[in-house]
GROMACS .gro file of C-alpha atoms in nm:
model
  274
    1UNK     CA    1  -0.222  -0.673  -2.136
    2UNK     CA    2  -0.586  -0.822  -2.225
    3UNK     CA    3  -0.790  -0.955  -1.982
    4UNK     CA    4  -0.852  -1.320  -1.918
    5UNK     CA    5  -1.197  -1.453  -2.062
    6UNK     CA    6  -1.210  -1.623  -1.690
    7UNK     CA    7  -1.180  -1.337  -1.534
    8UNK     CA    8  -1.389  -1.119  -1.718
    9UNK     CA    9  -1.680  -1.405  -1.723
   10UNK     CA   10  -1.587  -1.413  -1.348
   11UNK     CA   11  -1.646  -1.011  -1.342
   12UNK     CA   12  -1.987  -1.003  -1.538
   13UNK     CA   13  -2.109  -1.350  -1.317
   14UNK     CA   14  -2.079  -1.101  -0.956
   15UNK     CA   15  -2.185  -0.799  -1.137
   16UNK     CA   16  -2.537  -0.935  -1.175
   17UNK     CA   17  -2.593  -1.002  -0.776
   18UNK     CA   18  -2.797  -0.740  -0.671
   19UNK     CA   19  -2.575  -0.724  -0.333
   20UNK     CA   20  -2.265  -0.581  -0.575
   21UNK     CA   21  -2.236  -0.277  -0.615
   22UNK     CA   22  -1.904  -0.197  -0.815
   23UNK     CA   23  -1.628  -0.402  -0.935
   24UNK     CA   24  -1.289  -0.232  -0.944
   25UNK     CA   25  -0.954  -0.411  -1.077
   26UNK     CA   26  -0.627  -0.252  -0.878
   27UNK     CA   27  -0.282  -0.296  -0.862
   28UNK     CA   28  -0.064  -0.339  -1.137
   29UNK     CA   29  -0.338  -0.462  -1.388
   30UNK     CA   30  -0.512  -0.179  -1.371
   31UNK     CA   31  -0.209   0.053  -1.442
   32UNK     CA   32  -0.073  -0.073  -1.680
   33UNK     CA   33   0.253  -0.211  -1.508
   34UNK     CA   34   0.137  -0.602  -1.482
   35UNK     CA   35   0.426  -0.869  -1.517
   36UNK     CA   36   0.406  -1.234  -1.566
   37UNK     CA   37   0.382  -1.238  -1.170
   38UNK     CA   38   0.099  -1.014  -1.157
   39UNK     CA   39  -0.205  -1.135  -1.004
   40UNK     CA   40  -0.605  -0.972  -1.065
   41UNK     CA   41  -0.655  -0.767  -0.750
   42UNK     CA   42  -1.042  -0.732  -0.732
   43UNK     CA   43  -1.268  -0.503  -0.500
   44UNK     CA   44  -1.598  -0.591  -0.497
   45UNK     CA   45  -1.815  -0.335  -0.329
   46UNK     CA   46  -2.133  -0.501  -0.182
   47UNK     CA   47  -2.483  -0.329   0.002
   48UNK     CA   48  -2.555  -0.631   0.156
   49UNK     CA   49  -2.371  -0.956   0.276
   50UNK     CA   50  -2.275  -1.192   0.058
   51UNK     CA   51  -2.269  -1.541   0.198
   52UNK     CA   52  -1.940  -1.728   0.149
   53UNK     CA   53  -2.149  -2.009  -0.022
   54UNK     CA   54  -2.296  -1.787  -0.251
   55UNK     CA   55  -1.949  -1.660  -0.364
   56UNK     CA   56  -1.812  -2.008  -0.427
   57UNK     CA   57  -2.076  -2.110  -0.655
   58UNK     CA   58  -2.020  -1.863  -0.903
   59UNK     CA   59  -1.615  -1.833  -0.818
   60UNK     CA   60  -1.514  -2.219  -0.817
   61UNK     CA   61  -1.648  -2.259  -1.149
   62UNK     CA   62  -1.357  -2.013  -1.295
   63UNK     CA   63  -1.134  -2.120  -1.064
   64UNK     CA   64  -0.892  -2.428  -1.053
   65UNK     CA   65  -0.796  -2.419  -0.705
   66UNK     CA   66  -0.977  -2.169  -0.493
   67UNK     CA   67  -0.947  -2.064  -0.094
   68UNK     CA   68  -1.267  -1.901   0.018
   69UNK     CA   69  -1.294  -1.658   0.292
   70UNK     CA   70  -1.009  -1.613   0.398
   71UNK     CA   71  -1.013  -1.350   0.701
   72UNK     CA   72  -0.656  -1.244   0.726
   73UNK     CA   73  -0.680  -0.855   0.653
   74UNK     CA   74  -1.011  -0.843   0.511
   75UNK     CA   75  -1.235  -1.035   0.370
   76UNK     CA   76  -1.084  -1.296   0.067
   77UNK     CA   77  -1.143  -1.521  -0.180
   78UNK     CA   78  -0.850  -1.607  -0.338
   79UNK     CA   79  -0.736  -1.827  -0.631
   80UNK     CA   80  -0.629  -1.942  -0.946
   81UNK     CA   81  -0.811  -1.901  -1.261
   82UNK     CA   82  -0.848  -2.149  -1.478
   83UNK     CA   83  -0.623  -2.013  -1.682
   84UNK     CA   84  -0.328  -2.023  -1.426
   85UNK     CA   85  -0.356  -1.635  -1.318
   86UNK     CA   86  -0.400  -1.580  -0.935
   87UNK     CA   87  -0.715  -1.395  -0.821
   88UNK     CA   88  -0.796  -1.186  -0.520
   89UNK     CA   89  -1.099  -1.128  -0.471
   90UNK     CA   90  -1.143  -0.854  -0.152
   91UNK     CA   91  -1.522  -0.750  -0.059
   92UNK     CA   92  -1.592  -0.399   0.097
   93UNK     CA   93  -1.861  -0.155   0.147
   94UNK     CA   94  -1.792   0.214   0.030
   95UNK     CA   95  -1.843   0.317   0.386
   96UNK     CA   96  -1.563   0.185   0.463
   97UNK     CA   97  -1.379   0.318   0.162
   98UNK     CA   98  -1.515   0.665   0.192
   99UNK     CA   99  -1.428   0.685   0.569
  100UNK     CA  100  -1.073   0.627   0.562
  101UNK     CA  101  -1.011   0.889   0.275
  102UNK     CA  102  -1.220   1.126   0.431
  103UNK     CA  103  -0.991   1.114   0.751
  104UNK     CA  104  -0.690   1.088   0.556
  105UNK     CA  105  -0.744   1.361   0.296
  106UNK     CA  106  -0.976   1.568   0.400
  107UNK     CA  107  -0.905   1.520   0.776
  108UNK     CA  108  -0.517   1.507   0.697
  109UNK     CA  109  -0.464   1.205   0.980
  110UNK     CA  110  -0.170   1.038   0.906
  111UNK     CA  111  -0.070   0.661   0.992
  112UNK     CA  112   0.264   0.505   1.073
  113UNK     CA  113   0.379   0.363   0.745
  114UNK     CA  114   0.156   0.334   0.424
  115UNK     CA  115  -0.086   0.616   0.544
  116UNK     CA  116  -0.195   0.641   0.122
  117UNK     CA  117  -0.217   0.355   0.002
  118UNK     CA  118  -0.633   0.301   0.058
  119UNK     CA  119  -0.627   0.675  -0.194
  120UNK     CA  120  -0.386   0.549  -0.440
  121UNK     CA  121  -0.554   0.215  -0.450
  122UNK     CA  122  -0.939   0.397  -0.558
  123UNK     CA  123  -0.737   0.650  -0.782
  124UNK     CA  124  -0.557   0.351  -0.978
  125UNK     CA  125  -0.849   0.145  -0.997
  126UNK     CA  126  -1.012   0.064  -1.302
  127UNK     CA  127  -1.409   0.089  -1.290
  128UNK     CA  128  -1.539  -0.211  -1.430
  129UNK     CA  129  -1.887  -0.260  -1.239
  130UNK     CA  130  -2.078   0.073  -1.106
  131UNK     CA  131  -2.413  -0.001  -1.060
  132UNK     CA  132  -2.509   0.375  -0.937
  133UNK     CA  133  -2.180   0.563  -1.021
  134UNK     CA  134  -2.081   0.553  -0.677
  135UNK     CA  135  -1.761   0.449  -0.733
  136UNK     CA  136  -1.667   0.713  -1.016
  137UNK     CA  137  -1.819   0.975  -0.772
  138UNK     CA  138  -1.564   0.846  -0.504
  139UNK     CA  139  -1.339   0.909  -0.762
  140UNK     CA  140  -1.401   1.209  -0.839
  141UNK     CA  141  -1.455   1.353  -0.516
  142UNK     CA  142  -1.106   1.258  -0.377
  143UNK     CA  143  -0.892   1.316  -0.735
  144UNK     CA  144  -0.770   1.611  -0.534
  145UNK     CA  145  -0.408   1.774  -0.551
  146UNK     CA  146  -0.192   1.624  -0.288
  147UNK     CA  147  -0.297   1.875   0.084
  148UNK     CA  148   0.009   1.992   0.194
  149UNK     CA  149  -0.140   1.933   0.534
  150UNK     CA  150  -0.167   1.558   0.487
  151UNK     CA  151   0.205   1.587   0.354
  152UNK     CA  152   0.356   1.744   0.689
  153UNK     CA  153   0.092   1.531   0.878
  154UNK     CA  154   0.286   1.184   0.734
  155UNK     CA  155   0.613   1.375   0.782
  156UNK     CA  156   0.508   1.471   1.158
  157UNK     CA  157   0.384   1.135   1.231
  158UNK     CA  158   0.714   0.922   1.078
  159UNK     CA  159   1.022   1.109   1.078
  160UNK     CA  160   1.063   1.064   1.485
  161UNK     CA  161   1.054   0.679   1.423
  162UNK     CA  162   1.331   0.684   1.206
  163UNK     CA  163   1.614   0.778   1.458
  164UNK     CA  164   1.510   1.072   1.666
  165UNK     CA  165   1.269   0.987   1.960
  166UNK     CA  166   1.298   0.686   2.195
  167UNK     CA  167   1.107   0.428   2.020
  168UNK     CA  168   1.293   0.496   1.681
  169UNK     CA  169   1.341   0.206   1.453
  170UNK     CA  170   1.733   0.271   1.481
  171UNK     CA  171   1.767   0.252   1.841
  172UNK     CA  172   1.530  -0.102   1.811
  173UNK     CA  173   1.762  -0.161   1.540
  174UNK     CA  174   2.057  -0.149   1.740
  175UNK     CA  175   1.950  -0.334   2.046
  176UNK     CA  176   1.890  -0.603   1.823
  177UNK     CA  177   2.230  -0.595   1.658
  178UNK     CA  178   2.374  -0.634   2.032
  179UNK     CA  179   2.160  -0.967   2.078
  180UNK     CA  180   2.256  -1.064   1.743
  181UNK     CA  181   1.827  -1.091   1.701
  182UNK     CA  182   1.784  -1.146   1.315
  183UNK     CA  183   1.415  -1.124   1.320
  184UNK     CA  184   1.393  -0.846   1.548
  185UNK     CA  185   1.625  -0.712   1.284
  186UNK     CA  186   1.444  -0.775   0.997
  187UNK     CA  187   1.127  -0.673   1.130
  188UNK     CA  188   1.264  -0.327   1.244
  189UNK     CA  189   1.398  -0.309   0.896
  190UNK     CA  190   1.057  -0.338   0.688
  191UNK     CA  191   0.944  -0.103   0.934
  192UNK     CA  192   1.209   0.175   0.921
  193UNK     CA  193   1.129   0.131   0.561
  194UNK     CA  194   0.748   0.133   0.564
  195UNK     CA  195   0.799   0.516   0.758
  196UNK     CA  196   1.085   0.578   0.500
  197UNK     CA  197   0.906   0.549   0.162
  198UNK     CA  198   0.565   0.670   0.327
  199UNK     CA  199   0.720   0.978   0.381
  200UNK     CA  200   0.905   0.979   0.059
  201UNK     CA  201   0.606   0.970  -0.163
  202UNK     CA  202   0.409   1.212   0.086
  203UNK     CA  203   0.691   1.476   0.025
  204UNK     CA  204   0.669   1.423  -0.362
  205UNK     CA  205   0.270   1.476  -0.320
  206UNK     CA  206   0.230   1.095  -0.427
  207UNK     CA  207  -0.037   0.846  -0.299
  208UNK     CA  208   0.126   0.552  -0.171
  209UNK     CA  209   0.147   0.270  -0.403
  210UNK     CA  210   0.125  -0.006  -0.158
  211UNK     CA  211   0.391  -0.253  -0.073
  212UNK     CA  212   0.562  -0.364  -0.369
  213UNK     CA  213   0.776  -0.270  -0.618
  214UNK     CA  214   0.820   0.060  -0.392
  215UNK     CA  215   1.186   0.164  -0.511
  216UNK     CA  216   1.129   0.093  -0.863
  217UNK     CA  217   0.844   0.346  -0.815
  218UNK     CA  218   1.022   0.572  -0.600
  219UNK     CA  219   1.280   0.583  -0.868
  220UNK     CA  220   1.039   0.637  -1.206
  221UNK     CA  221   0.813   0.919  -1.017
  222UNK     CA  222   0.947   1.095  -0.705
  223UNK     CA  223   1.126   1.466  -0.839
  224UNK     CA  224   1.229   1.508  -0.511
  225UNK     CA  225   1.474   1.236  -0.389
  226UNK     CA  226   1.796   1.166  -0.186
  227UNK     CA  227   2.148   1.093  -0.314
  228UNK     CA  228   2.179   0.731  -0.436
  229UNK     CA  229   1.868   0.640  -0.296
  230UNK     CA  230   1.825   0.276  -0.430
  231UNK     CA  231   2.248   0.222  -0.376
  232UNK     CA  232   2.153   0.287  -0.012
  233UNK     CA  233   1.841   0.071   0.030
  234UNK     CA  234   2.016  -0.199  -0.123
  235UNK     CA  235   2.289  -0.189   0.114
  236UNK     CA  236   2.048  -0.201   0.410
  237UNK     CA  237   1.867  -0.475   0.309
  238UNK     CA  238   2.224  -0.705   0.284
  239UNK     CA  239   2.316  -0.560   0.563
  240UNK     CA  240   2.013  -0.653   0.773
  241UNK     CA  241   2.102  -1.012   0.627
  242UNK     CA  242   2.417  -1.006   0.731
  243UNK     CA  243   2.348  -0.864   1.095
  244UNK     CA  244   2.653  -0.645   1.016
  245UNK     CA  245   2.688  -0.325   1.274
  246UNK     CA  246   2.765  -0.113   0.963
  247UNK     CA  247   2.395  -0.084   0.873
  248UNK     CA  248   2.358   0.160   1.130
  249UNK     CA  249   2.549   0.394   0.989
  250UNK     CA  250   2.335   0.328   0.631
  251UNK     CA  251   2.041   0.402   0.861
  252UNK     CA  252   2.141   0.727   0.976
  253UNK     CA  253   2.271   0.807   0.592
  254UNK     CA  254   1.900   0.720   0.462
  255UNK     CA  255   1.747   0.952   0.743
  256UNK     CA  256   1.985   1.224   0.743
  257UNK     CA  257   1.925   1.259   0.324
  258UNK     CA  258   1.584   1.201   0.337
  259UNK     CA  259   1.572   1.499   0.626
  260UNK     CA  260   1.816   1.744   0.405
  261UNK     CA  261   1.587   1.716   0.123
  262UNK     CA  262   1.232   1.805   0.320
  263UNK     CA  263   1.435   2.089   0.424
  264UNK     CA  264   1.620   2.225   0.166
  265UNK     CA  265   1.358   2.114  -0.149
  266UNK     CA  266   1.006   2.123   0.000
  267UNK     CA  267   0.853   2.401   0.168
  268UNK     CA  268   0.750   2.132   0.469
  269UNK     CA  269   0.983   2.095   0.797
  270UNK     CA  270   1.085   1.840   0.977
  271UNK     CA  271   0.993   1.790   1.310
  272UNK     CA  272   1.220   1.814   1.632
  273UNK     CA  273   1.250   1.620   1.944
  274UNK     CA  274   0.954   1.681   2.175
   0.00000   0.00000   0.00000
């Protein structure tokens, strides 16, 4: 899919401020995957601050509705292009960048759901702005093979939240099936999930590919995958909606699987109760 003449008059307008340093496009744009829902996710590195009225003057003029700075996760302008395409525009610093890969691949510390998804997003990107070739040195420098230590590090730090150790999404799962809490339900749900597919894609030496369209990738990509994996997940999800006491048992299912398969296919193990 082409790019928008807004957005790539948008690109070249921020890649002449001297406090840019690199432009990247991400997600499913840069991929190749894009959609008629797909929006431009933008990282613009900067070296210096950028003032929030300095971004508006160049990004309201390719933009027909536009909220500025918004401070949510990190720091956002978002949009629509004049064209009708949404916009995010997210501004960084490679310090940032660099630090969280170097602790998660180099330093193999793992996070509670999504622990890949800052390495997958650089890998994925598509350069479009490098002033000094810092971002294709990034790049380069963590286009590593998957560390088996970062794999049983995600695998260490997730697989007790599924059912095994006190605090285990199941056992939250079932206290709110007894107060018939649908929110509490739901939320423990995504969750379970989030620790589900992060360890998933760790086991098939996969960056994570963020938060959406996760089964559909699961399903294209990971070699190494339980039984009727997407059968399963869909039958959590309606059961979650219906609050019905049978998704337990789909719980344990998705855990027990996703537990034979580290064992029996990958040369990882899965941790015991402490």
């Amino acid at each position: 899919m082409s790019e928008s003449i807004h957005f790539l008059a948008l690109v070249d307008e921020l890649s002449a401020l001297a406090q840019v340093d690199a432009v990247l496009l991400a997600g499913s744009r840069a991929s190749g995957l894009s959609d008629s829902y797909s929006d431009y996710d933008v990282y613009v590195y900067l070296n210096a601050p950028l003032a929030a009225e300095a971004r508006q003057k160049i990004v309201a003029k390719h933009c027909q509705y536009l909220e500025l700075n918004n401070q949510f996760w990190e720091t956002e302008d978002d949009g629509v292009l004049l064209d009708g395409i949404e916009i995010e525009l997210i501004y960084r610093d490679f310090s940032f960048l660099e630090n969280e890969l170097h602790y998660l691949v180099e330093r193999h510390q793992a996070k509670v759901g999504y622990s890949s998804c800052f390495w997958a997003n650089l890998l994925d990107s598509k350069i479009l702005y490098d002033a000094n070739g810092q971002a294709k040195r990034l790049q380069q420098r963590f286009n590593v093979a998957y560390p088996s230590a970062l794999q049983q590090a995600i695998v260490n730090k997730n697989a007790p939240l599924l059912m095994q150790q006190m605090p285990a999404y199941y056992f939250q799962l079932a206290k709110a099936l007894k107060r018939q809490d649908r929110v509490s339900l739901n939320h423990r749900c995504a969750e379970f999930l989030a620790s589900y597919f992060d360890i998933l894609f760790a086991i098939n030496g996969l960056p994570h590919p963020g938060e959406k369209r996760m089964l559909e990738f699961a399903e294209l990509h990971c070699n190494i995958c339980p039984d009727q994996l997407a059968e399963n997940v869909e039958r959590l999800l309606a059961e979650v909606g219906q609050a019905a006491g049978s998704l337990l048992d789909t719980v344990s299912l998705l855990s027990e699987t996703l537990q034979q398969v580290v064992t029996t296919q990958t040369s990882l193990s899965w941790p015991t109760k402490s």
